Every structure is written in structure tokens, then in C-alpha cells.
Coordinates of C-alpha atoms in Angstrom, one line a residue:
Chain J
X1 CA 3.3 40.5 99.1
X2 CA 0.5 39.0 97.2
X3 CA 0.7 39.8 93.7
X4 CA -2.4 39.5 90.8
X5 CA -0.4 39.7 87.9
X6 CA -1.7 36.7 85.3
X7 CA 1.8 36.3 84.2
X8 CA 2.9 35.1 87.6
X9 CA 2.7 31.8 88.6
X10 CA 1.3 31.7 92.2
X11 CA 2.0 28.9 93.7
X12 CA 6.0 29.7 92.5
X13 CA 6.0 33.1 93.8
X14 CA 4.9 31.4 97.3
X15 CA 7.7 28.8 96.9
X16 CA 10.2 31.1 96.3
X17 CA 8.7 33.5 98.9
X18 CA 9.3 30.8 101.3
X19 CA 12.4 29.5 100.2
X20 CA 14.0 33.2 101.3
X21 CA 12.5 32.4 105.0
X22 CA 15.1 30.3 105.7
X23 CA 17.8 32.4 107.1
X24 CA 20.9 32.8 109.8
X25 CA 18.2 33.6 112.4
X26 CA 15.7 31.0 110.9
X27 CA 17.5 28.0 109.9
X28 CA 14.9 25.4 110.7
X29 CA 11.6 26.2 110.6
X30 CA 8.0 24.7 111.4
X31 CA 4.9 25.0 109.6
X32 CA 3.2 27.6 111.5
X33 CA 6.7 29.4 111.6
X34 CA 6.7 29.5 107.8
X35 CA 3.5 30.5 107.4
X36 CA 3.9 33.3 110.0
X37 CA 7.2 34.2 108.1
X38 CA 5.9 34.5 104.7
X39 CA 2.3 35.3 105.3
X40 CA 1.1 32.6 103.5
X41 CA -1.7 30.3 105.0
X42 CA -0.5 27.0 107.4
X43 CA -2.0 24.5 104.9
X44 CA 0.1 26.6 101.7
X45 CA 3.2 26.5 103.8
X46 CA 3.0 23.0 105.0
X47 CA 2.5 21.7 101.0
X48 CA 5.4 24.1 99.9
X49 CA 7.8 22.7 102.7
X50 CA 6.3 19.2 101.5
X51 CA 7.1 20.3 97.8
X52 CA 10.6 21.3 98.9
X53 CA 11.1 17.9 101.0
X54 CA 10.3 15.6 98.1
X55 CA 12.2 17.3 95.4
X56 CA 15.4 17.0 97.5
X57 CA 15.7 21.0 98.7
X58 CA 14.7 20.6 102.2
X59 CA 14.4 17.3 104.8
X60 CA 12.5 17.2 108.2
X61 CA 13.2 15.9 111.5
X62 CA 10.0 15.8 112.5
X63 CA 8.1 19.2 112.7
X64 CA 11.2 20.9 111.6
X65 CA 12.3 21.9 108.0
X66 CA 15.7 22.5 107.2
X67 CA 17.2 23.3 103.8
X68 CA 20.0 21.0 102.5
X69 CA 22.4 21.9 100.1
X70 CA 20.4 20.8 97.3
X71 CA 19.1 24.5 97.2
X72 CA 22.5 25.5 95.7
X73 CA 21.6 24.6 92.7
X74 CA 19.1 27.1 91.9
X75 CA 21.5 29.8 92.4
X76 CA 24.3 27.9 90.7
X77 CA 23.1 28.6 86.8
X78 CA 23.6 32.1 87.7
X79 CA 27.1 32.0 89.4
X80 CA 28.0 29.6 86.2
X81 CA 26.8 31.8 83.6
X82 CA 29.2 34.6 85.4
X83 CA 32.5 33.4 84.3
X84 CA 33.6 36.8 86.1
X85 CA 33.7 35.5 89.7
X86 CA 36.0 32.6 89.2
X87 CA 38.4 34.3 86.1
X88 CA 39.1 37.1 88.9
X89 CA 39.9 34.8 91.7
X90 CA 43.2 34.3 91.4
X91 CA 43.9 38.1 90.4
X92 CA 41.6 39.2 93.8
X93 CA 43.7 36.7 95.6
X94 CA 46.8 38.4 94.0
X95 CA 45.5 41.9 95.0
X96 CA 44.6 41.1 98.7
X97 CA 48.4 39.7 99.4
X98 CA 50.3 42.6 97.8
X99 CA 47.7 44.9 99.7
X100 CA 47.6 42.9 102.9
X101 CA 43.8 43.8 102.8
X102 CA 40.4 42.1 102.1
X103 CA 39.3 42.0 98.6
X104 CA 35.9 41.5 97.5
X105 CA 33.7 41.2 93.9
X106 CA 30.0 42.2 93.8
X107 CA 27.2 43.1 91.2
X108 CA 24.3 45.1 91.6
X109 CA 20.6 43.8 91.9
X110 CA 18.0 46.5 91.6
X111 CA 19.2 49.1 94.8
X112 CA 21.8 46.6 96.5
X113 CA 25.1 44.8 95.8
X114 CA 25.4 41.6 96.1
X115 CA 29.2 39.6 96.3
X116 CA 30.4 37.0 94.0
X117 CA 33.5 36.9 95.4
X118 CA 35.6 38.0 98.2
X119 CA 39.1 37.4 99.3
X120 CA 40.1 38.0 103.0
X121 CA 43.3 39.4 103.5
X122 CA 45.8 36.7 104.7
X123 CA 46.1 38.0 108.4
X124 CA 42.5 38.7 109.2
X125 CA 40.2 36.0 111.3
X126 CA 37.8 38.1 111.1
X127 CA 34.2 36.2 109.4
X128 CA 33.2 38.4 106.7
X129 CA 30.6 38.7 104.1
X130 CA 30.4 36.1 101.8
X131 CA 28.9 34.9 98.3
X132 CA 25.8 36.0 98.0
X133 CA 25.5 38.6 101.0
X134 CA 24.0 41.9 100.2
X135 CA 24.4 45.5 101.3
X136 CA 22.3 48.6 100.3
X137 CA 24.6 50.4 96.9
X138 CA 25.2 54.1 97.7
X139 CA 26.8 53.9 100.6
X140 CA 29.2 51.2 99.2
X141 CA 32.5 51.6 97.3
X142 CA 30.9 49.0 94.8
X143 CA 27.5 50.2 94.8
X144 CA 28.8 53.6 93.5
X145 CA 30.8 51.8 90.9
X146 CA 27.9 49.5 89.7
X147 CA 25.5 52.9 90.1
X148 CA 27.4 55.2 88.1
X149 CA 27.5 53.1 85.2
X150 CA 23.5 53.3 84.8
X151 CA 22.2 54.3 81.7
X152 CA 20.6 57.8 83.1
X153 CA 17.0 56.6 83.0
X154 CA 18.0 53.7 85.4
X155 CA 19.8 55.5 87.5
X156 CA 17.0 58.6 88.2
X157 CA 14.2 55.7 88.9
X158 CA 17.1 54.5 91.1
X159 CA 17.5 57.8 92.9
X160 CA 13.6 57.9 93.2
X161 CA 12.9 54.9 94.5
X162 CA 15.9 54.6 97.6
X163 CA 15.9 56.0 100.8
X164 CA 19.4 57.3 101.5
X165 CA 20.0 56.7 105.4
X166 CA 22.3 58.3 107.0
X167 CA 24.3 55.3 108.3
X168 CA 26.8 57.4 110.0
X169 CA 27.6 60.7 109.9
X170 CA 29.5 60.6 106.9
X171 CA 27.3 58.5 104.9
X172 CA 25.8 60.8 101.8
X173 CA 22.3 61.1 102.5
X174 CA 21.2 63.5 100.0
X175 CA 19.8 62.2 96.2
X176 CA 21.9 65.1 94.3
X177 CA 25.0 65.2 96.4
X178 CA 25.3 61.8 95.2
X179 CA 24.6 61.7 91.9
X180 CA 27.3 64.5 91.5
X181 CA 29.6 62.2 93.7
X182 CA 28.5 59.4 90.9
X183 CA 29.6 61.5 88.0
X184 CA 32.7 61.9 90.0
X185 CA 33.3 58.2 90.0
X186 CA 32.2 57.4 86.3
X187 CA 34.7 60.1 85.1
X188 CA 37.4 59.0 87.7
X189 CA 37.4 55.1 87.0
X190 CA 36.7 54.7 90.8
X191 CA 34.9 55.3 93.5
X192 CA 36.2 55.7 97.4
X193 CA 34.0 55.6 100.2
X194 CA 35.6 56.6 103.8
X195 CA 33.2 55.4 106.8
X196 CA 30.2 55.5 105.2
X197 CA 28.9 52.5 105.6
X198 CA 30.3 51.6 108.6
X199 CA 32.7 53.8 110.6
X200 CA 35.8 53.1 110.6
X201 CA 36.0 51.3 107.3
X202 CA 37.4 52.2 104.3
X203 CA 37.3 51.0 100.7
X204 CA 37.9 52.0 97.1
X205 CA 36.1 49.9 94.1
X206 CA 36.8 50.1 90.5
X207 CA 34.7 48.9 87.3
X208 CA 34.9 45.0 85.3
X209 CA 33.9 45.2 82.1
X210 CA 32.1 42.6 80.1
X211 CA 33.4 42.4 76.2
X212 CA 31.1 44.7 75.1
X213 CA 31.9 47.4 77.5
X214 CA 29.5 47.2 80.2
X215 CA 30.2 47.3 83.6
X216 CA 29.0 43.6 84.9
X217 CA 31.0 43.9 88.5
X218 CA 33.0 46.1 90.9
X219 CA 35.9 44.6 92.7
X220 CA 36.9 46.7 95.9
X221 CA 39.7 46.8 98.5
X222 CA 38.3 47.7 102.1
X223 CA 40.5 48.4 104.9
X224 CA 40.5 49.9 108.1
X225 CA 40.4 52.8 108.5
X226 CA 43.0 53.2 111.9
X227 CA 45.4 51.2 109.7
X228 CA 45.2 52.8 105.9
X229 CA 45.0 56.5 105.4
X230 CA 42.7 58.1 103.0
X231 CA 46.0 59.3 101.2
X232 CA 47.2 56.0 101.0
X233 CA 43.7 54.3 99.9
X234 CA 44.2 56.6 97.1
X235 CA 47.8 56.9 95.9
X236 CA 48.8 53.2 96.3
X237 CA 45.9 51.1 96.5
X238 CA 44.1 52.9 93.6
X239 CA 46.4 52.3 91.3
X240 CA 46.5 48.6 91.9
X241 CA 43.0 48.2 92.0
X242 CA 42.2 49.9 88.7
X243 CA 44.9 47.4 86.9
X244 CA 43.3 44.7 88.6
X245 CA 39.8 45.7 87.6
X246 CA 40.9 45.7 83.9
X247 CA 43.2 42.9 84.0
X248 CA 39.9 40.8 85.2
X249 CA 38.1 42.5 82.2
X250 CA 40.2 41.3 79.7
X251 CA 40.4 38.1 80.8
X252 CA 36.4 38.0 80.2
X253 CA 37.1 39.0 76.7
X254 CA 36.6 43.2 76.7
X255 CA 39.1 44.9 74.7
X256 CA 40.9 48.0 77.0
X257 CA 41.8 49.4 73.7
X258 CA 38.5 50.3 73.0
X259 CA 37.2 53.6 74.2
X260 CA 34.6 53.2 76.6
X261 CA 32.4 56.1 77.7
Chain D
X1 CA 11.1 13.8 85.3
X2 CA 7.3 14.6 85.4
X3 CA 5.9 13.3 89.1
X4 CA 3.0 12.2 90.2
X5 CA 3.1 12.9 93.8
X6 CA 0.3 14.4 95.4
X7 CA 2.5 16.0 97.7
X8 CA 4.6 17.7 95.0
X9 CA 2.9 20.9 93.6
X10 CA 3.7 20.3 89.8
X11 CA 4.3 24.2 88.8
X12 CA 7.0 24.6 91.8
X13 CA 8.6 21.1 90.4
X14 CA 8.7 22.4 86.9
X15 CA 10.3 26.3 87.8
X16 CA 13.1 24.4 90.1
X17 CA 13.5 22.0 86.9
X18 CA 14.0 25.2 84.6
X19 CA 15.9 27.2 87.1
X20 CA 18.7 24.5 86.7
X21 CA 18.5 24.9 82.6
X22 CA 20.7 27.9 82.9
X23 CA 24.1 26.8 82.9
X24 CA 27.5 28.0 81.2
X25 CA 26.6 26.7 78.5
X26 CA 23.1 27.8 78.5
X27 CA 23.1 31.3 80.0
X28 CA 20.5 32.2 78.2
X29 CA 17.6 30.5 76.8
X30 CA 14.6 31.1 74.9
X31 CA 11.4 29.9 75.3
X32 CA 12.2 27.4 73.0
X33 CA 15.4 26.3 74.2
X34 CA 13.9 26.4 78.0
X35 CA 11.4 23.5 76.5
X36 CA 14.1 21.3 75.1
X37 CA 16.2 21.6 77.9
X38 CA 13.8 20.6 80.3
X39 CA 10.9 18.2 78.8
X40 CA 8.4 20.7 79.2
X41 CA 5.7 22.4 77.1
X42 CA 6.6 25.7 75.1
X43 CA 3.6 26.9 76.9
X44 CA 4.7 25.9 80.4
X45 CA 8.7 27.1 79.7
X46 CA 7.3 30.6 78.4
X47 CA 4.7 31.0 81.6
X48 CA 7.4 30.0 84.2
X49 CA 10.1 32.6 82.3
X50 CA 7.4 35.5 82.6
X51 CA 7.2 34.3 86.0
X52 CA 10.9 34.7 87.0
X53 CA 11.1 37.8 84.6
X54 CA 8.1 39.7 86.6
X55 CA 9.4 38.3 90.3
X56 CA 13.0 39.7 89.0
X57 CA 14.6 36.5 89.3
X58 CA 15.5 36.6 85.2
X59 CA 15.3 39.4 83.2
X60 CA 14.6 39.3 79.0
X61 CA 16.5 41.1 76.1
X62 CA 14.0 40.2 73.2
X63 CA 13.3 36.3 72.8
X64 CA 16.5 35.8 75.5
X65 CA 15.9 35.3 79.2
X66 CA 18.6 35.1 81.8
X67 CA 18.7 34.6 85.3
X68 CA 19.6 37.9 87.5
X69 CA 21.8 38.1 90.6
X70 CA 18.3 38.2 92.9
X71 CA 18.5 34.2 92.3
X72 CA 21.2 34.0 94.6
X73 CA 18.5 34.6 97.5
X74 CA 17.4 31.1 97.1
X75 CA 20.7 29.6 97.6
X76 CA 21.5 32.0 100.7
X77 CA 18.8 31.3 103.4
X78 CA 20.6 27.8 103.1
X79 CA 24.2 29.1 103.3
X80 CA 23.3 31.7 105.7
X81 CA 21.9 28.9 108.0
X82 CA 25.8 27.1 108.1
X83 CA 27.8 29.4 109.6
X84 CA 31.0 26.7 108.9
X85 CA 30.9 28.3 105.5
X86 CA 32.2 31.9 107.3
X87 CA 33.9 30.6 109.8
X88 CA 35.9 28.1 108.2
X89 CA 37.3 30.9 105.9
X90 CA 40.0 31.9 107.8
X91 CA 41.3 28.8 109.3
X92 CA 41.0 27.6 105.3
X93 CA 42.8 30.5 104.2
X94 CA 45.8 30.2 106.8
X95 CA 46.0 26.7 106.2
X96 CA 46.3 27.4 102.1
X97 CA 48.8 30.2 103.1
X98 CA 51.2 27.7 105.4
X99 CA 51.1 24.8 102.9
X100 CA 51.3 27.0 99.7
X101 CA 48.2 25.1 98.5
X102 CA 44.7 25.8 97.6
X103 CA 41.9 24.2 100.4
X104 CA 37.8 23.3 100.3
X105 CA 35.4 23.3 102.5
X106 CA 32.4 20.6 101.1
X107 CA 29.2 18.9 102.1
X108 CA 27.1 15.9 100.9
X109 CA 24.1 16.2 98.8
X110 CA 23.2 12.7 97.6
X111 CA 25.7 11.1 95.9
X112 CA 27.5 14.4 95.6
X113 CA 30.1 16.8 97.6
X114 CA 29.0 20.3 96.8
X115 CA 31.9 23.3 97.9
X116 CA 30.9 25.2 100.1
X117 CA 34.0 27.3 100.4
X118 CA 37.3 27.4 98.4
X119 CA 40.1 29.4 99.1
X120 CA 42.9 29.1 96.0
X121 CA 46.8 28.7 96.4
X122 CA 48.9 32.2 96.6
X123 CA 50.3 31.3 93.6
X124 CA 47.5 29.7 91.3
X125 CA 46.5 31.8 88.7
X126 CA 44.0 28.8 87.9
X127 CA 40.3 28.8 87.5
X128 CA 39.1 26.2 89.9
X129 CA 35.9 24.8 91.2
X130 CA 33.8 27.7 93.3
X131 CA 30.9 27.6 95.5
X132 CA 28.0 25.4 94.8
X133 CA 30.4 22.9 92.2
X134 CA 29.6 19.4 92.5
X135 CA 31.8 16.5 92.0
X136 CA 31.2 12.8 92.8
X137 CA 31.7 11.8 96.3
X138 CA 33.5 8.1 96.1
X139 CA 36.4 9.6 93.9
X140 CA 37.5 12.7 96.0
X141 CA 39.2 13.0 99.5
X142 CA 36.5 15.2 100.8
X143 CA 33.6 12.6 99.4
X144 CA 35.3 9.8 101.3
X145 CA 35.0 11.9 104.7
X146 CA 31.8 12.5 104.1
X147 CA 30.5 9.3 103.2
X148 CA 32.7 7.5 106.1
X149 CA 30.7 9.6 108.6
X150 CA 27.4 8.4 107.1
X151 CA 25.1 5.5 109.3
X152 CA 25.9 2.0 108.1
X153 CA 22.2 2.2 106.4
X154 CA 22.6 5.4 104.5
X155 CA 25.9 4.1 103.6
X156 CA 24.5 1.3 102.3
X157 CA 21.9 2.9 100.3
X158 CA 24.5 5.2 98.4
X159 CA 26.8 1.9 97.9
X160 CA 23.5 0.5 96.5
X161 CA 22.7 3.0 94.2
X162 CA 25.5 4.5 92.7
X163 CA 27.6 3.8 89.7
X164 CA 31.5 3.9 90.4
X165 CA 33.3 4.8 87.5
X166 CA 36.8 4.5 86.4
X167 CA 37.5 7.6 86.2
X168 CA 41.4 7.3 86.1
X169 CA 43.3 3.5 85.8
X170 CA 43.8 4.6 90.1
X171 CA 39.8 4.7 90.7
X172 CA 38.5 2.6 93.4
X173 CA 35.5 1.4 91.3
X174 CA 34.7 -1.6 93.7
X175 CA 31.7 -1.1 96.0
X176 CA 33.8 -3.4 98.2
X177 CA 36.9 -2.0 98.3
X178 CA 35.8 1.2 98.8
X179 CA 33.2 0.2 101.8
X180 CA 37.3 -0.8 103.4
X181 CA 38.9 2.4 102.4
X182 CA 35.7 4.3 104.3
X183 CA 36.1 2.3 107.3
X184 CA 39.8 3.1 106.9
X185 CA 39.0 6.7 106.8
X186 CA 36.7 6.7 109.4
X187 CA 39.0 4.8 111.9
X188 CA 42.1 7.1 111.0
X189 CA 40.5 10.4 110.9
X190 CA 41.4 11.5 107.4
X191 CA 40.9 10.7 103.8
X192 CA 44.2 10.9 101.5
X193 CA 43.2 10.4 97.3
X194 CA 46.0 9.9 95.2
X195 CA 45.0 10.6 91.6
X196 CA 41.5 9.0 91.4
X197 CA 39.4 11.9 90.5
X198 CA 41.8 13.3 88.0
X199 CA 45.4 12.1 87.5
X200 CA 47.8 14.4 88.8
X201 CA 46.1 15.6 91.3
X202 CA 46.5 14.7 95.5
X203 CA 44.3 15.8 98.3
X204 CA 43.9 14.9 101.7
X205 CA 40.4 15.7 103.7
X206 CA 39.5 15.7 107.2
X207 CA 36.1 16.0 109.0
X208 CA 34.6 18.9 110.5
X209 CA 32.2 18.2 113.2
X210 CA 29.5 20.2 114.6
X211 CA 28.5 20.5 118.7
X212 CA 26.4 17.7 118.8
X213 CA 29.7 15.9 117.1
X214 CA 27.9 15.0 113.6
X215 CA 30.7 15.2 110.6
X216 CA 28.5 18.4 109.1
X217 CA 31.5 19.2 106.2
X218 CA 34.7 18.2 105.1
X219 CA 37.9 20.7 104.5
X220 CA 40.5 19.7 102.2
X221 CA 44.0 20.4 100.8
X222 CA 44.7 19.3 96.7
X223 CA 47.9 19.3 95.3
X224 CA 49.1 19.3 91.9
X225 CA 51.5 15.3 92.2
X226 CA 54.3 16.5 90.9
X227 CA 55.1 18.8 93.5
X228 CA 54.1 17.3 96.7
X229 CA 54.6 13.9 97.2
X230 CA 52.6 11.2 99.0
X231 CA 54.4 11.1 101.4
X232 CA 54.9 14.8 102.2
X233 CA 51.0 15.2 102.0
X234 CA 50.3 12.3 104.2
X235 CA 53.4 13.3 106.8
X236 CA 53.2 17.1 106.5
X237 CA 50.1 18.5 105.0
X238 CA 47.2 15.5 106.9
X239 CA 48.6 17.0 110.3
X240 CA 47.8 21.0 109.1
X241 CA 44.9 19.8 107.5
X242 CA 43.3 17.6 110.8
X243 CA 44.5 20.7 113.2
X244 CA 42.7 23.4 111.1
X245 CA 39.6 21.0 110.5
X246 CA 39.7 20.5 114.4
X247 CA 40.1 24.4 114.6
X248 CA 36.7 24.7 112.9
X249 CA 35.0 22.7 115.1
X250 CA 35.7 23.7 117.9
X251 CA 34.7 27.1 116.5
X252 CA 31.3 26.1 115.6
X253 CA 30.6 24.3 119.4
X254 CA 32.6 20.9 118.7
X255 CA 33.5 20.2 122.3
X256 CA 36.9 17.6 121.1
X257 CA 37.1 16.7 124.7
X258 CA 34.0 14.4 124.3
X259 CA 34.5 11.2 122.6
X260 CA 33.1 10.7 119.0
X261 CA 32.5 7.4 117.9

């Protein structure tokens, strides 16, 4: 992880580097745990926890560090400048009652998705994914949204740089199998994905547009799969996905009327 | 804003401080703008930019930076570290579906109640506050939960240091006066604010307590006034609203059995 590029602050990359320790798994840590976490020396970790202490981001209880919600804020420029997540709320919300199923909005971030937004459906108490998780793209309804609307040269560095695992023994594992299942999905408007991800799980995702076209998000319906056919999934969900999709992109100002290609 | 704490490493201060320059109004800056927003050198603004740019945290289109989706990580190790925030979600969205209202889920961070969760009304079509907003605590119900939870010293120190404004003629703007309406809370269980933040607009909040019993978050229900009455959200909504934040809990290890002071 240690980087010697002059244009890189280290002492920042470090911070940061530390900040993502802090996890489900972690959620306090100590010095030495920090240090072992990130890879950084005791006395490094030890001033970046201080750092993080004084400046509000983290407190101590002793020789524990936990983050406090101060940390929001660094992500919170981003989510702000994204006017997309809250504008498709109430349309995702919308979607997810007349479907009955879970809803969810994500973007991609160099070979994953990560969600903006996500709606449960109304009868499941179920804990889901939330703002901010991530999951790898191609095996993803959303994923093959975001991927297929790559500028080529994007998506080949794309192809060459993932490993496609076979998740289950649906998932798509092979680089041209799914770029031709990608050209599918730019030319259809949609993508569906049965069980690839996870078995039993089914979801279909469709493209938001920004106003000059590009594709910014995905929105996606998942359901399961024992309780929404593949047939249905495409002939009534479909259909009600795609108009949400572009009812959400003209709300954030892109013009349907416009061919887009 | 510049710091002269040894414990503080000055280039990790100055990144957090430009991190928080993006905004919606300022979702992208150049180097220029970067500096103005955030009283620091051209020099500095430019370095830490390349810095996010190169760790992928912002990306550039010519002399405009802005923040990617991989700044999200820094945020998530926090929320992935309260699991309220997921398993709230479906006791919040149950509650919003029974009392055809939208509900919250907050914390305290300073003098501020950040949302941590926010599940809209079936029927709003609104554009409402979203994960990581901030609003003053001593104005809002779920503030007033929050803060009545607090030690008496802590307490003290926010009623010490913060400014109460008038924000509508119904504003509790008396340091005195609202130290009674938090003892009030804290005795009866609940917070209800009628109109203080924002005229127009009710909301009840009630505390959510993790195992070791400490009020952790607050859930809320807000109501547009001239539908639900006062005394409709006090006699039918607080009841939902203290079952469901009782509900949540219990699901996070609240044992309710054991007394809490």
C-alpha cells in the first residue's frame, strides 16, 4: 500500500488508509490494532488516531478509538453534490410499493457499485444493504447497467483488470460472454441478472441519466427468486422500472426527447 | 481554522477541511475556488486535489475537481460500525407505512443531530433531508432526545455554548426553559416539537437504547400540522413511535426488563 508518487500527500493517504479500518468487524480499535490493520507503524497510527480525536472524527475511551458521526461529513459533499439519490426517493419508494419488492440506487466506482439509495419493500424485515455498501459490478443487475454505458476504452481496461468469479453457478465468469451480455443490456435499456450474485435472487436494473445524457446511476428491483418468475421480472417489472429510471432522469434535468446512443 | 496542536498533523487537518468544500453548491472546485473556500494556500488546495485525484477519492475534468463515489469509504467504517442504522430500517419503514408518515433515525454530533436513516411517507413525492443531513439539536424532536439522555455535565457544556435561535415565533430560545422541556423529555420518554424548527411541521421522537442501556440514536415521526393534530400525534402516533423505538432496542441487545435511569 505504500505509494512514492510526489503528488501524494503521505501522511493523508495514511489517514485515509486508516480511516477505512474502522469497520462492522472493527468498530473500535487500539493502536497496535490500527497499525496492524493498515500496515502503518504503531507511532504513525497512534498520531493519526490522535489527529482524528482532536479534529472531532474519532473519541477514545481509553486505549480504544471509535469513530463518531463526525466522519459523515467527509462523505456528505459527495452524496450532496448527487442531487440523484434524494430526487429518486420518493419515485424508488413509489416503485417498491406497487412492486411489493426492494428497490435500490447505486453508481459505479472503478470495478464495484456502490448504493446511494435503497428502498426495502414494505413487508420485508429483512436488514439489507445500505448507503454506501458495495458489491463487485458484473455479477450485478446495476453493475451491468453502469458497465455497459462505458466509453469502450473504459470498459476493455475494465475487462482486463477484474477477475470474474464464479459466484454461483450461473454467475458469467467469462470476459467475452459478458461484454456480449453488455451490449445486450446497452441496446435493451436494461439489464436482468437471475442468481448470479447470489442464488436465489433476482433483479433487473435500468439506466439514470444526467442532463447531458450520461448514465450517473442504475436503479434496480431485486426479488426472490421462489416468489417472482423470470417471466414476470421481465414482462411486468421491466416495464415499470424503465419508466421509473427515466422519470428520475428528468427530474435531474435530461431531456428523454433527445436521442441518446 | 489553522491549529497549532502538536498532536494534530497539519496536512490531514487541511484535506478533512477541503473535503467538506464540496457541497451542492460547490460540486466542483478549482484550485482556486478550493483556496477561497477553505483559507488555504493555492499551493496547498492544488497538492491536496492531486492527492485525492491520484488516491481516486476526486477525479479532474480540466481545471474542475470533484469528489468520486470512493469517498463514501470514509463515511462507512463509521456506519458499518452501528448496526441501528440497518436494523432500524424495517421497524422505521413499518412504522412510516402504519402512520402514513415519513420517520428518522438520528444521532448527536456536537451541537448537531445527523440522520442516520430516513425512510419517506408512501405518499410524499418530497425531497427531504437524507443520510448524513445535519440540523440543530435544541429545535427538533429528535435533538431534544438526544440531548435529554446526555450527563448533566455534557448537558451543561452544550447549554453553555450554543446559540438558540428563534428560528420560528414557537422556538424555545431560553437556555432555561429548554434545560425543563429536557428534563420533561427525559422523565416522559419522548420528545413532541410543535413547529419550532420550521412552522408547519410536528414530530415526535423517542430514544433508542443500546445493551448497555445508553440512548445511542433517536427515531422520529414528522408531520406536515395541518393534517395531524397535536393531539392525534401525542395520543396516536408517540405510542407507535415509543413501541417501534423500543423494538429497535431490543433488537440491538437493549434488555427493557432492566431499569434505566
Amino acid at each position: 500500500m505504500s505509494r512514492e508518487d510526489p503528488d501524494v500527500i503521505d501522511s493523508v493517504e495514511k489517514a485515509f488508509r486508516l480511516l477505512q479500518a474502522f469497520s462492522a468487524e472493527h468498530p473500535t480499535v487500539t493502536v497496535s490494532e490500527a497499525a496492524q490493520l493498515t500496515g502503518l507503524t504503531r507511532a504513525t497510527a497512534r498520531r493519526i488516531l490522535l489527529t482524528f480525536t482532536r479534529l472531532g472524527f474519532a473519541e477514545s475511551t481509553g486505549r480504544e478509538f471509535r469513530l463518531t458521526p463526525h466522519v459523515l461529513r467527509l462523505g456528505y459533499g459527495y452524496l450532496n453534490s448527487q442531487p440523484v439519490a434524494e430526487r429518486a426517493q420518493p419515485h424508488m419508494r413509489a416503485l417498491a410499493d406497487k412492486l411489493l419488492e426492494s428497490c435500490s440506487m447505486a453508481t459505479l466506482d472503478a470495478s464495484e457499485i456502490v448504493y446511494l439509495a435503497r428502498v426495502p419493500a414494505a413487508r420485508s424485515m429483512s436488514i439489507t444493504l445500505s448507503v454506501g455498501s458495495r458489491l463487485p459490478a458484473y455479477p450485478t443487475s446495476m453493475g451491468r447497467v453502469l458497465l455497459a454505458a462505458l466509453p469502450p476504452e473504459r470498459l476493455q481496461a475494465y475487462l482486463d483488470g477484474v477477475e470474474l468469479r464464479k459466484l454461483t453457478p450461473r454467475t458469467i465468469d467469462d470476459a467475452e460472454a459478458l461484454r456480449a451480455e453488455l451490449e445486450r443490456v446497452r441496446q435493451q435499456g436494461y439489464a436482468v441478472v437471475d442468481g448470479e450474485r447470489e442464488e436465489g435472487v433476482r433483479s433487473a436494473a435500468a439506466p439514470v441519466r444526467d442532463a447531458s445524457g450520461a448514465v450517473i446511476a442504475a436503479i434496480n428491483v431485486s426479488a426472490n427468486a421462489a416468489r417472482v418468475s423470470l417471466e414476470s421480472l421481465r414482462e411486468e417489472f421491466v416495464p415499470h422500472l424503465v419508466a421509473t429510471a427515466d422519470a428520475v432522469s428528468r427530474d435531474i434535468g435530461f431531456d428523454g426527447a433527445r436521442a441518446v446512443s
